[in-house]
Short mmCIF file of C-alpha atoms in Angstrom, two decimals:
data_model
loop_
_atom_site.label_atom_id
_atom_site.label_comp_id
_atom_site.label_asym_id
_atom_site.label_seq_id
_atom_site.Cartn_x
_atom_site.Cartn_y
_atom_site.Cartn_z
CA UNK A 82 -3.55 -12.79 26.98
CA UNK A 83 -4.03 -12.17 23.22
CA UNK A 84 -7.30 -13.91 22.15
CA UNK A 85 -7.54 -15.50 18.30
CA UNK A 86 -10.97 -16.38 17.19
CA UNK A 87 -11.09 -18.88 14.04
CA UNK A 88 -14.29 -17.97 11.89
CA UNK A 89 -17.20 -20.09 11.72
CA UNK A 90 -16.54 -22.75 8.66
CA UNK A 91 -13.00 -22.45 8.71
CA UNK A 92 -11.43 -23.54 5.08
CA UNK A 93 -13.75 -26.09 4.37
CA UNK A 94 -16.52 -23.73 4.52
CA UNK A 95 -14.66 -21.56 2.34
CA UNK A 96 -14.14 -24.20 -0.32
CA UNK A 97 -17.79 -24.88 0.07
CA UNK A 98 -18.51 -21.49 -0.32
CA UNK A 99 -16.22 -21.14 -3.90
CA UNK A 100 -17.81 -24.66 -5.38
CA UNK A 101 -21.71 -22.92 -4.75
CA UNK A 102 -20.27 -19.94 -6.30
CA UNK A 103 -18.78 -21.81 -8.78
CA UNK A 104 -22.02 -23.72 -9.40
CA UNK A 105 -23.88 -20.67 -9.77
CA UNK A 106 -21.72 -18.85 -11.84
CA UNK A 107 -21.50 -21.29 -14.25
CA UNK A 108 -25.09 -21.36 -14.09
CA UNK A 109 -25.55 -17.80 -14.74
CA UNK A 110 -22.67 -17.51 -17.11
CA UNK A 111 -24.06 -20.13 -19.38
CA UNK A 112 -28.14 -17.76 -19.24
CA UNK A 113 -26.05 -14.86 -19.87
CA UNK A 114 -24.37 -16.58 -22.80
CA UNK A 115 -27.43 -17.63 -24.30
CA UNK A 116 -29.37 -14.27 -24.20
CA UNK A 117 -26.45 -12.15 -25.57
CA UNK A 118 -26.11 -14.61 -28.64
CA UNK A 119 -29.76 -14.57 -29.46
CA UNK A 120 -30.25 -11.07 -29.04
CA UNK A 121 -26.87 -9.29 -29.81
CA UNK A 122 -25.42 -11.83 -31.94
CA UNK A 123 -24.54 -9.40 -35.18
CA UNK A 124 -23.19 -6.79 -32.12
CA UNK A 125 -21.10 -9.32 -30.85
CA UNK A 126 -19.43 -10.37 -34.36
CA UNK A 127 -17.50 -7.22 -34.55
CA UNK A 128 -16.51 -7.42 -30.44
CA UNK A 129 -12.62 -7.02 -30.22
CA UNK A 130 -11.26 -10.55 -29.31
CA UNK A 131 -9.34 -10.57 -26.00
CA UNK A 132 -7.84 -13.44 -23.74
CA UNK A 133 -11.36 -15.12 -22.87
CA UNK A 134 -12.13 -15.65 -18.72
CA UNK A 135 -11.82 -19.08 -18.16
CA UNK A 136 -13.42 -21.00 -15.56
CA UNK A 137 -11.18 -22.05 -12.56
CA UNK A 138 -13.43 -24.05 -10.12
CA UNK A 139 -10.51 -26.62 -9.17
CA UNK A 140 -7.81 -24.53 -9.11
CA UNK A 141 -6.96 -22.45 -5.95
CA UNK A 142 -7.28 -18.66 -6.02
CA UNK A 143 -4.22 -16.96 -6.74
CA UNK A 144 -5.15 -13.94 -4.53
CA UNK A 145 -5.54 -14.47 -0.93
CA UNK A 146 -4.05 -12.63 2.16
CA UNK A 147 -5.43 -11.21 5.60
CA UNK A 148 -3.13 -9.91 7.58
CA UNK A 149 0.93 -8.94 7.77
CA UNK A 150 2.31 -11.60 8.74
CA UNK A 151 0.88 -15.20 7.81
CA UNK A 152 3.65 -17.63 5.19
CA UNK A 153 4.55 -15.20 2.35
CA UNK A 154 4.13 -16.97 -1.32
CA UNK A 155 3.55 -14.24 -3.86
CA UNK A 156 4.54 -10.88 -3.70
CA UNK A 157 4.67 -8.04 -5.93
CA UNK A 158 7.82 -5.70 -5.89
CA UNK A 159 8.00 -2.26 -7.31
CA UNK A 160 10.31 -0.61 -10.07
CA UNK A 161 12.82 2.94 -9.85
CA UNK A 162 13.12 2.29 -13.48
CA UNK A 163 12.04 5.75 -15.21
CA UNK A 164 11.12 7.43 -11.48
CA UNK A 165 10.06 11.11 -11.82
CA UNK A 166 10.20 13.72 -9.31
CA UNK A 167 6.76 14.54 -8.67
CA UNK A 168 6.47 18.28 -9.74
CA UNK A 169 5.85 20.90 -6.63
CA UNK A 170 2.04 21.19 -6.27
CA UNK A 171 0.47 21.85 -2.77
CA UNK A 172 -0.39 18.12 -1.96
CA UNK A 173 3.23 17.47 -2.77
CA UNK A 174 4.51 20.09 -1.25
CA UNK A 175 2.10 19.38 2.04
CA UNK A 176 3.41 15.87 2.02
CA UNK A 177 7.62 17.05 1.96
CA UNK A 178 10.27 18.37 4.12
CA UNK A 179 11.06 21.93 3.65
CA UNK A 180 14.69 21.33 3.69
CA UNK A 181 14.04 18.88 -0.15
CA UNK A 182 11.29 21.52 -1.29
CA UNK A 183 14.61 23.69 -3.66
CA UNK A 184 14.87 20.13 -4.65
CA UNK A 185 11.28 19.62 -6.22
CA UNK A 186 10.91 23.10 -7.64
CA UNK A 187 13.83 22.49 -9.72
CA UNK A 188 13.44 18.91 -10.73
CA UNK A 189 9.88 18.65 -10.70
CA UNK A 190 8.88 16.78 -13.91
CA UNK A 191 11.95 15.63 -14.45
CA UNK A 192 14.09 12.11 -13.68
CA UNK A 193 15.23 11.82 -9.82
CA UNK A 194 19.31 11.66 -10.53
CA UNK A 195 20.03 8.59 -12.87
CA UNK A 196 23.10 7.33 -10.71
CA UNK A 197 21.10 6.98 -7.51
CA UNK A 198 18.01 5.34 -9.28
CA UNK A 199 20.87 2.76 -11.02
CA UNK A 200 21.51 2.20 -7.67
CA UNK A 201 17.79 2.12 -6.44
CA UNK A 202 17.46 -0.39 -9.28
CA UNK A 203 20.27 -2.75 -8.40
CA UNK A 204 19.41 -2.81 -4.50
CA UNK A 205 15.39 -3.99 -5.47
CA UNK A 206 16.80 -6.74 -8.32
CA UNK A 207 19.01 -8.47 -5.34
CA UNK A 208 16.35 -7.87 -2.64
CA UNK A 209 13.92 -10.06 -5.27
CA UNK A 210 16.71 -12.45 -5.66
CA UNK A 211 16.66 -13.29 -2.21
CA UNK A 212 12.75 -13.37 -1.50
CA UNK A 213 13.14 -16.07 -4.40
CA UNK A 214 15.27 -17.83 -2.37
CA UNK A 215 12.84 -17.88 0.96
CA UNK A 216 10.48 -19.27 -1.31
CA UNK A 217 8.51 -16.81 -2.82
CA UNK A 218 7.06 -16.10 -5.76
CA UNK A 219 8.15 -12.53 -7.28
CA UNK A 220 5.84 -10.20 -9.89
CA UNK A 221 6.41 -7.32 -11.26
CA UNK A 222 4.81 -4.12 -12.81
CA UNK A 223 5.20 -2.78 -15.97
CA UNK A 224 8.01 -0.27 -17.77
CA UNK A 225 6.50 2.71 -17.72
CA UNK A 226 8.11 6.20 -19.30
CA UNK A 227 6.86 8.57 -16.22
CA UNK A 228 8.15 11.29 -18.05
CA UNK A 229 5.09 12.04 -20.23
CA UNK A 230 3.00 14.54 -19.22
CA UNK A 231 -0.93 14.17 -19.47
CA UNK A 232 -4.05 16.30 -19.31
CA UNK A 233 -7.04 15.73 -17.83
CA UNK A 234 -10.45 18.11 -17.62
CA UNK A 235 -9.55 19.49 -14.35
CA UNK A 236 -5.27 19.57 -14.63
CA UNK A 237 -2.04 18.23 -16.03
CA UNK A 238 0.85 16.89 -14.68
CA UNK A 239 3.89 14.43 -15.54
CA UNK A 240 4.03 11.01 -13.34
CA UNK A 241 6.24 9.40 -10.92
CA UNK A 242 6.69 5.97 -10.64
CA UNK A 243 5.42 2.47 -9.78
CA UNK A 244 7.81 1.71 -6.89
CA UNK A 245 5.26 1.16 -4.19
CA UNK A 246 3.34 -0.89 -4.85
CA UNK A 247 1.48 -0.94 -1.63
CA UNK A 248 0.48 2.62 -2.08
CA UNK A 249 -1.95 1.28 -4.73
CA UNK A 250 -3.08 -2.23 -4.14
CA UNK A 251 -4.18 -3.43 -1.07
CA UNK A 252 -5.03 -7.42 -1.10
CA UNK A 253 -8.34 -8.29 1.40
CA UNK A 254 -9.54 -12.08 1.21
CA UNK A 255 -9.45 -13.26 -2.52
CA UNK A 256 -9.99 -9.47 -3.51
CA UNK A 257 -7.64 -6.83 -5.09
CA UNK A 258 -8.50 -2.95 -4.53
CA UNK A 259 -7.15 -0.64 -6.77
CA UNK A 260 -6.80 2.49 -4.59
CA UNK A 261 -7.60 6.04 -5.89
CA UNK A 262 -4.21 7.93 -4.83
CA UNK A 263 -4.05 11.68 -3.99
CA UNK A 264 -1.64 13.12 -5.81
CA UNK A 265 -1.62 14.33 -9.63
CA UNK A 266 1.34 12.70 -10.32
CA UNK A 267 -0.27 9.40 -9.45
CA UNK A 268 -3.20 9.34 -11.58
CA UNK A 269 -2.26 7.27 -14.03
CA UNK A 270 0.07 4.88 -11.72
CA UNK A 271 -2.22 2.27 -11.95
CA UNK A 272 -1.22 1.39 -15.55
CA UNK A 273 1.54 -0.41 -14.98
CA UNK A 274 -0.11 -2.71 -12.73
CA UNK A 275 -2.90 -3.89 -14.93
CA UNK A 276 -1.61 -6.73 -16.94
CA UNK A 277 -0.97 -8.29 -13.30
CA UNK A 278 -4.32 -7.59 -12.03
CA UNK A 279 -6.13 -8.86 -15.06
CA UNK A 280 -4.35 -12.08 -15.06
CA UNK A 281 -4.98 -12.38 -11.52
CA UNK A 282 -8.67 -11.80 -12.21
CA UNK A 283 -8.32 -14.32 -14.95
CA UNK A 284 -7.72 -16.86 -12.73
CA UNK A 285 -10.41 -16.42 -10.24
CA UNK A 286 -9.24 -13.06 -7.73
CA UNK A 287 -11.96 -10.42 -6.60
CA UNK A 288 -10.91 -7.03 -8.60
CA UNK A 289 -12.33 -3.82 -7.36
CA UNK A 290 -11.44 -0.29 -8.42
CA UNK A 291 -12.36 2.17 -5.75
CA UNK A 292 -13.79 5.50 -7.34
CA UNK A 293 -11.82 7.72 -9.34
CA UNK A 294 -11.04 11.62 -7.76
CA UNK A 295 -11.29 14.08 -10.20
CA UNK A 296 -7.90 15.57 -8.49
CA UNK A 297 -9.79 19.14 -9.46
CA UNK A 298 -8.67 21.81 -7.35
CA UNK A 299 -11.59 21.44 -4.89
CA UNK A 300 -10.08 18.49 -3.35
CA UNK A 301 -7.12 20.60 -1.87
CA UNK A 302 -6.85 23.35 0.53
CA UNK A 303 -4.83 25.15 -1.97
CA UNK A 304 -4.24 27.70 0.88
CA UNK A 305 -2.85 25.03 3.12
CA UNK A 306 -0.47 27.23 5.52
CA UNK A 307 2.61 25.09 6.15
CA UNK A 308 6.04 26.93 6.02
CA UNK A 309 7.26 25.26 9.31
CA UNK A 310 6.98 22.10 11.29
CA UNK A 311 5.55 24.00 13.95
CA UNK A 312 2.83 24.64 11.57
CA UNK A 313 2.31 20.64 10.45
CA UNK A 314 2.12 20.34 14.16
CA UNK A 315 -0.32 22.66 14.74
CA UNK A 316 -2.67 21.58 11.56
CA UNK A 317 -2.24 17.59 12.18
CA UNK A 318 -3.26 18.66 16.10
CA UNK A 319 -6.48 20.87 14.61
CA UNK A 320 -6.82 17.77 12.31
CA UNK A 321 -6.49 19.46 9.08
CA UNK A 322 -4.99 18.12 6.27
CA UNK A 323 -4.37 19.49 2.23
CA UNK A 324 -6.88 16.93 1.28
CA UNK A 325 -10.64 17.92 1.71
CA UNK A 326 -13.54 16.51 1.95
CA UNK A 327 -14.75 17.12 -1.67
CA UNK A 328 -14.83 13.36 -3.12
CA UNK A 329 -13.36 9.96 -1.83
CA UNK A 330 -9.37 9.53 -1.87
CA UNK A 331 -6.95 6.83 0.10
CA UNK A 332 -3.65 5.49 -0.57
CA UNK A 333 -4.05 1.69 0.52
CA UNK A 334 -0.65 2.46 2.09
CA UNK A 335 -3.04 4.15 4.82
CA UNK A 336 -4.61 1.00 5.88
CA UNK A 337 -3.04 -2.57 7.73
CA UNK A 338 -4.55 -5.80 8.51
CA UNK A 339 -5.17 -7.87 11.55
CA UNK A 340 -7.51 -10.33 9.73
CA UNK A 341 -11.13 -9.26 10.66
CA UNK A 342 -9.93 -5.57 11.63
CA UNK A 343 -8.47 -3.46 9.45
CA UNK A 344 -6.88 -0.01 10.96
CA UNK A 345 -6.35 2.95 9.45
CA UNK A 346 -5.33 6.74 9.63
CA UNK A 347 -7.05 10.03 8.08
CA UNK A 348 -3.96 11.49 6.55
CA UNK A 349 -2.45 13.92 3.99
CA UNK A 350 -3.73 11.62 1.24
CA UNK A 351 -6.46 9.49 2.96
CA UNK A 352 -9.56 11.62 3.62
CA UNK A 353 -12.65 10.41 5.50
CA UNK A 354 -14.75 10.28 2.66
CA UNK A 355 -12.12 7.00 1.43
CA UNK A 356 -12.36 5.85 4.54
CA UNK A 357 -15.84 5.36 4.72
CA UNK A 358 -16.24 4.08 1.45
CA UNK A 359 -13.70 1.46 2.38
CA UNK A 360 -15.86 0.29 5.47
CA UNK A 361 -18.75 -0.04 3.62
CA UNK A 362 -17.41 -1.83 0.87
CA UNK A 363 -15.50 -4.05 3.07
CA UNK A 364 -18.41 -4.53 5.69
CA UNK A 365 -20.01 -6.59 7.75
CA UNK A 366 -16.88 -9.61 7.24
CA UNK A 367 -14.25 -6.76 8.13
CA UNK A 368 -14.09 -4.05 10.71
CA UNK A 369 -12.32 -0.49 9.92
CA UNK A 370 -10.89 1.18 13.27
CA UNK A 371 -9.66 4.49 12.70
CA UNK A 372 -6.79 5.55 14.88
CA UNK A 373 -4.78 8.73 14.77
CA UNK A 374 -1.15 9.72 15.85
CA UNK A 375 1.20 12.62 17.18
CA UNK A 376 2.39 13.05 13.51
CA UNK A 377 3.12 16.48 12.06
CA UNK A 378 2.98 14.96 8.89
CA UNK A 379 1.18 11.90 8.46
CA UNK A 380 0.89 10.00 5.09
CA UNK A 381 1.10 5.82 5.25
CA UNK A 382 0.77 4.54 8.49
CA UNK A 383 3.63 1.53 8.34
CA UNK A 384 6.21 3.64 9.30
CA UNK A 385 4.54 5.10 12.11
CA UNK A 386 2.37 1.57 13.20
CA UNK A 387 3.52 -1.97 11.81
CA UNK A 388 1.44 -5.09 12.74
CA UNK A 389 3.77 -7.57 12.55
CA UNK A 390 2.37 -10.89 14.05
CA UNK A 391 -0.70 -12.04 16.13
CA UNK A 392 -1.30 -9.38 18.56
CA UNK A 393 2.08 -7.41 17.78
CA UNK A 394 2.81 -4.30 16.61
CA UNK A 395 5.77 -1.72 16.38
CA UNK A 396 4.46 1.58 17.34
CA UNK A 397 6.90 4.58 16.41
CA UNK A 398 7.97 6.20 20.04
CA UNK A 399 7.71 9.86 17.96
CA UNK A 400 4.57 9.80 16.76
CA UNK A 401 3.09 7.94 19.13
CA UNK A 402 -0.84 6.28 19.01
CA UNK A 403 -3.61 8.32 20.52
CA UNK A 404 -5.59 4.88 21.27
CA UNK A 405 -2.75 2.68 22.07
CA UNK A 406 -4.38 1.45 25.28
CA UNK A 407 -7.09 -0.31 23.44
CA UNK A 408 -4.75 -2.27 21.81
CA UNK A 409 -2.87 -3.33 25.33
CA UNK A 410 -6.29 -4.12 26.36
CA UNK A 411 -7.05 -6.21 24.14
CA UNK A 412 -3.69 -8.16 25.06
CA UNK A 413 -1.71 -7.11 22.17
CA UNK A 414 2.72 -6.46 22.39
CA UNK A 415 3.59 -2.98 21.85
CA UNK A 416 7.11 -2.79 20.68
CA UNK A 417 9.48 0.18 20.36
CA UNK A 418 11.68 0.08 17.69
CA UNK A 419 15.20 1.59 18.38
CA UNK A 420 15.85 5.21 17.01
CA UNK A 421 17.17 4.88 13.00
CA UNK A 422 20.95 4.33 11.93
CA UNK A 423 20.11 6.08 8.73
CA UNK A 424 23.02 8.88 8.44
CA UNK A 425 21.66 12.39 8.17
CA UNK A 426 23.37 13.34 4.86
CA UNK A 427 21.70 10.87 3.08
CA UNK A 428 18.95 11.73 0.53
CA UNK A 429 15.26 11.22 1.94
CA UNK A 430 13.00 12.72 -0.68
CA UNK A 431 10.03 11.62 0.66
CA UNK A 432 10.35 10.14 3.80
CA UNK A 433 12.08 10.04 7.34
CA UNK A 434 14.58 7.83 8.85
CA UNK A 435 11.54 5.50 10.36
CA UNK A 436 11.92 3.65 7.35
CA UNK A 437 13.45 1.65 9.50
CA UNK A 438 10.38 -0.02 10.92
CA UNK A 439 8.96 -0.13 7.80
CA UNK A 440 9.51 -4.29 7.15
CA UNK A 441 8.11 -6.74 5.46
CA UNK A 442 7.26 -9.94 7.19
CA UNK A 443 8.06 -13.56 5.48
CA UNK A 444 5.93 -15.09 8.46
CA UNK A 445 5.83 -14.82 12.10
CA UNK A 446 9.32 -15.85 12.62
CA UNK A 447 10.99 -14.30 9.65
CA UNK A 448 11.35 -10.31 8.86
CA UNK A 449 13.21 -8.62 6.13
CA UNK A 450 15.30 -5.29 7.52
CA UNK A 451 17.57 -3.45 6.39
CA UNK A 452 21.24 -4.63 6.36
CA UNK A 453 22.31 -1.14 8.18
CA UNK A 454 19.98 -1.05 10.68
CA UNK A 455 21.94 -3.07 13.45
CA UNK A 456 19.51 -1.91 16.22
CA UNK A 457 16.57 -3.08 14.83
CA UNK A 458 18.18 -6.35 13.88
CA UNK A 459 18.56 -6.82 17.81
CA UNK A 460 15.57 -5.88 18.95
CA UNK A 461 13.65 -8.53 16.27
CA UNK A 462 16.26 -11.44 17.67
CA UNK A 463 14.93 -10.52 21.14
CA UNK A 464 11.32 -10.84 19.91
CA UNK A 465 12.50 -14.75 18.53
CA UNK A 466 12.03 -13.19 14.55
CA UNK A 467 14.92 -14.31 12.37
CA UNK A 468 16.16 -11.38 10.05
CA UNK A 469 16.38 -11.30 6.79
CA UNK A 470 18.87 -8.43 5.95
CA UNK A 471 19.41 -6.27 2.68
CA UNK A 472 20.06 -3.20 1.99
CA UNK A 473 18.16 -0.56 0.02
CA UNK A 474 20.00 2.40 1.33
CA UNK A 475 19.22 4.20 -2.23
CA UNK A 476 15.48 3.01 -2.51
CA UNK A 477 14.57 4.10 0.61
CA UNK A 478 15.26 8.08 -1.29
CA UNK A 479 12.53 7.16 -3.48
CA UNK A 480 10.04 7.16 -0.61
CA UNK A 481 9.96 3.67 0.96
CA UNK A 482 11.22 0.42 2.70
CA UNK A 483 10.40 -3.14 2.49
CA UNK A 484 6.35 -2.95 3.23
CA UNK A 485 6.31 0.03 0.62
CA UNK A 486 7.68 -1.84 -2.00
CA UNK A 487 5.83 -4.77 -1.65
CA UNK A 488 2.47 -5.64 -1.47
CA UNK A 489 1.90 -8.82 -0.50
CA UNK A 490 -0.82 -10.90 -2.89
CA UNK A 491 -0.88 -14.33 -1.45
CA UNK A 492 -0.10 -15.34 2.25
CA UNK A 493 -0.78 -19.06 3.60
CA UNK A 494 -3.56 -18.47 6.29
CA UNK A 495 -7.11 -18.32 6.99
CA UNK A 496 -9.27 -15.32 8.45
CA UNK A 497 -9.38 -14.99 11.89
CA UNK A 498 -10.08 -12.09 14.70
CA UNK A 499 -7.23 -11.17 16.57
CA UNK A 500 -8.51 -8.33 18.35
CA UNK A 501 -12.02 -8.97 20.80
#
């Protein structure tokens, strides 16, 4: 039997907490005030003028989910508008299927084709259209020409996108974490997010940026040996990866929730140096459990293992979890999702087919899936989940499904420990 433990002080102890916050904030706000005008006051004349902080002590934080699968209210949804192909360095390259490498060399830099992002951007408009109509709220990043190329001390590179947004942002509690990213191309992703973030902060969310990589060549094996998948086999099974060990990196996409335990893989773009500074940061109120998987090639871990309610999770039958028992121990459901209906001659740039699993929950009883993936449909009507279905055929090229392109910023709940 699954066990739930409620935390000590429940919601009213959190409001308690905020208003004590709220009183001391103020408090310190208003000292902190005074001692910058009478000691910097002449400085502080010629301060650029910005939209001011307010105070928000009755108004409910706008940020605030901590798990998968509690009442969806707010959710941000990626773009394909202006997508780049990521050009071919070795962590891209590490992170691909040989068969699309001809593919990067020669487009690298440049737009993926136009007619298949159109059609990227017209499936993501109508999937918004109908989270609006479940009831949720829908934000968006910014425009952003991914084209330009940029410099930094240690190397240059174009971009590639803001389309997954759960690559980036990861929402625990009241708090937003910017993740670092892995890849060149990525750097400077977090741009178009900002104006959400800030407002968010404005309004009373918890921002943190983890620490920025350098991306200098030290933090790849830049002899990384993979020509084959016998090879990723081989390397995942000797667990090494094309990241090192040389400064802290993580795509939140690496990491999923089960309130008061967080899981997460080490992966092509999640080292353990991220990993640790994510359980100290997020320590003692949440737990990080690290678990690993059969995976030749393992980068973001919700195609591969998707909590999706209170003690259930859909655990990919080919790259099955090393510590899977723990979970059945602890009284958990361990579903197998059917095999994918994705056709093979359909563009996967940089994914596999087990996008399929890869859904976003509404709530408990409500999942959106794909419109072509009959199977799955059928095996969430068994489980007593309703199914929301649209397709995103030509988004899923671009490198994800629903739980990619999402990340979820508000979800009605509370914290609670679902796994004794």
């Amino acid at each position: 039997m699954l066990r739930v433990r409620c935390l000590r002080g429940g919601s009213r102890g959190a409001e308690a907490a905020h208003l004590i916050g709220d009183m001391a904030g103020r408090a310190l706000s208003g000292w902190a005030s005074r001692a910058f005008r009478n000691s910097s006051s002449s400085a502080a004349a010629h301060l650029p003028m910005d939209e001011p902080v307010h105070e928000h002590a009755h108004e409910e934080c706008p940020v605030s989910a901590y798990n998968e699968w509690d009442p969806l209210e707010e959710v941000i949804v990626g773009r394909a508008e202006n997508a780049c192909v990521p050009p071919f360095t070795v962590e891209v390259k590490a992170n691909t299927y040989e068969k699309y490498w001809p593919f990067y060399q020669q487009h690298g830099g440049n737009t993926f084709p136009k007619d298949h992002v159109k059609k990227a951007v017209a499936e993501i408009e109508e999937m918004c259209n109908i989270l609006r109509h479940e009831g949720v709220t829908v934000r968006r990043p910014e425009p952003v020409d991914w084209s330009v190329e940029y410099k930094t001390p240690d190397f240059s590179s174009t971009g590639m996108y803001a389309a997954m947004p759960r690559d980036i942002l990861m929402v625990v509690g009241n708090e937003i974490i910017e993740a670092p990213m892995a890849w060149r191309a990525r750097f400077f992703e977090y741009r178009a997010y900002r104006p959400l973030i800030k407002e968010y902060f404005r309004r009373g969310a918890k921002w943190t940026t983890a620490p920025k990589p350098t991306m200098s060549d030290e933090l790849y094996d830049q002899d990384y040996p993979i020509r084959t998948v016998e090879d990723r086999h081989k390397l995942a099974a000797q667990g090494k990866f094309v990241t090192t060990e040389f400064e802290p990196c993580f795509d939140a996409a690496d990491f999923i929730r089960a309130g008061t335990d967080i899981f997460v893989q080490r992966s092509q773009v999640t080292n353990f140096m991220g990993i640790e500074w994510m359980r100290r940061h997020l320590a003692p109120t949440y737990k990080i459990h690290i678990i690993s998987f059969k995976d030749p090639n393992p980068m973001h871990i919700d195609a591969t293992f998707n909590i999706i309610g209170p003690g259930l999770v859909l655990s990919n039958p080919d790259r099955p979890c090393r510590q899977i028992d723990m979970f059945k121990k602890a009284g958990w459901t361990v579903a197998t999702p059917p095999t994918p209906l994705i056709p093979d001659n359909h563009p996967l740039w940089m994914s596999s087919k087990w996008l399929s699993m890869n859904v976003l929950m509404l709530d408990e009883k409500r999942v959106m899936v794909d419109a072509n993936e009959m199977t799955i449909q059928k095996m969430f009507e068994n489980l007593g989940i309703k199914t929301i279905k649209v397709s995103i055929r030509h988004a899923n090229s671009l490198g994800g499904g629903f739980h990619c392109w999402t990340t979820d910023v508000r979800r009605r709940g509370s914290l609670q420990s679902y796994f004794l």
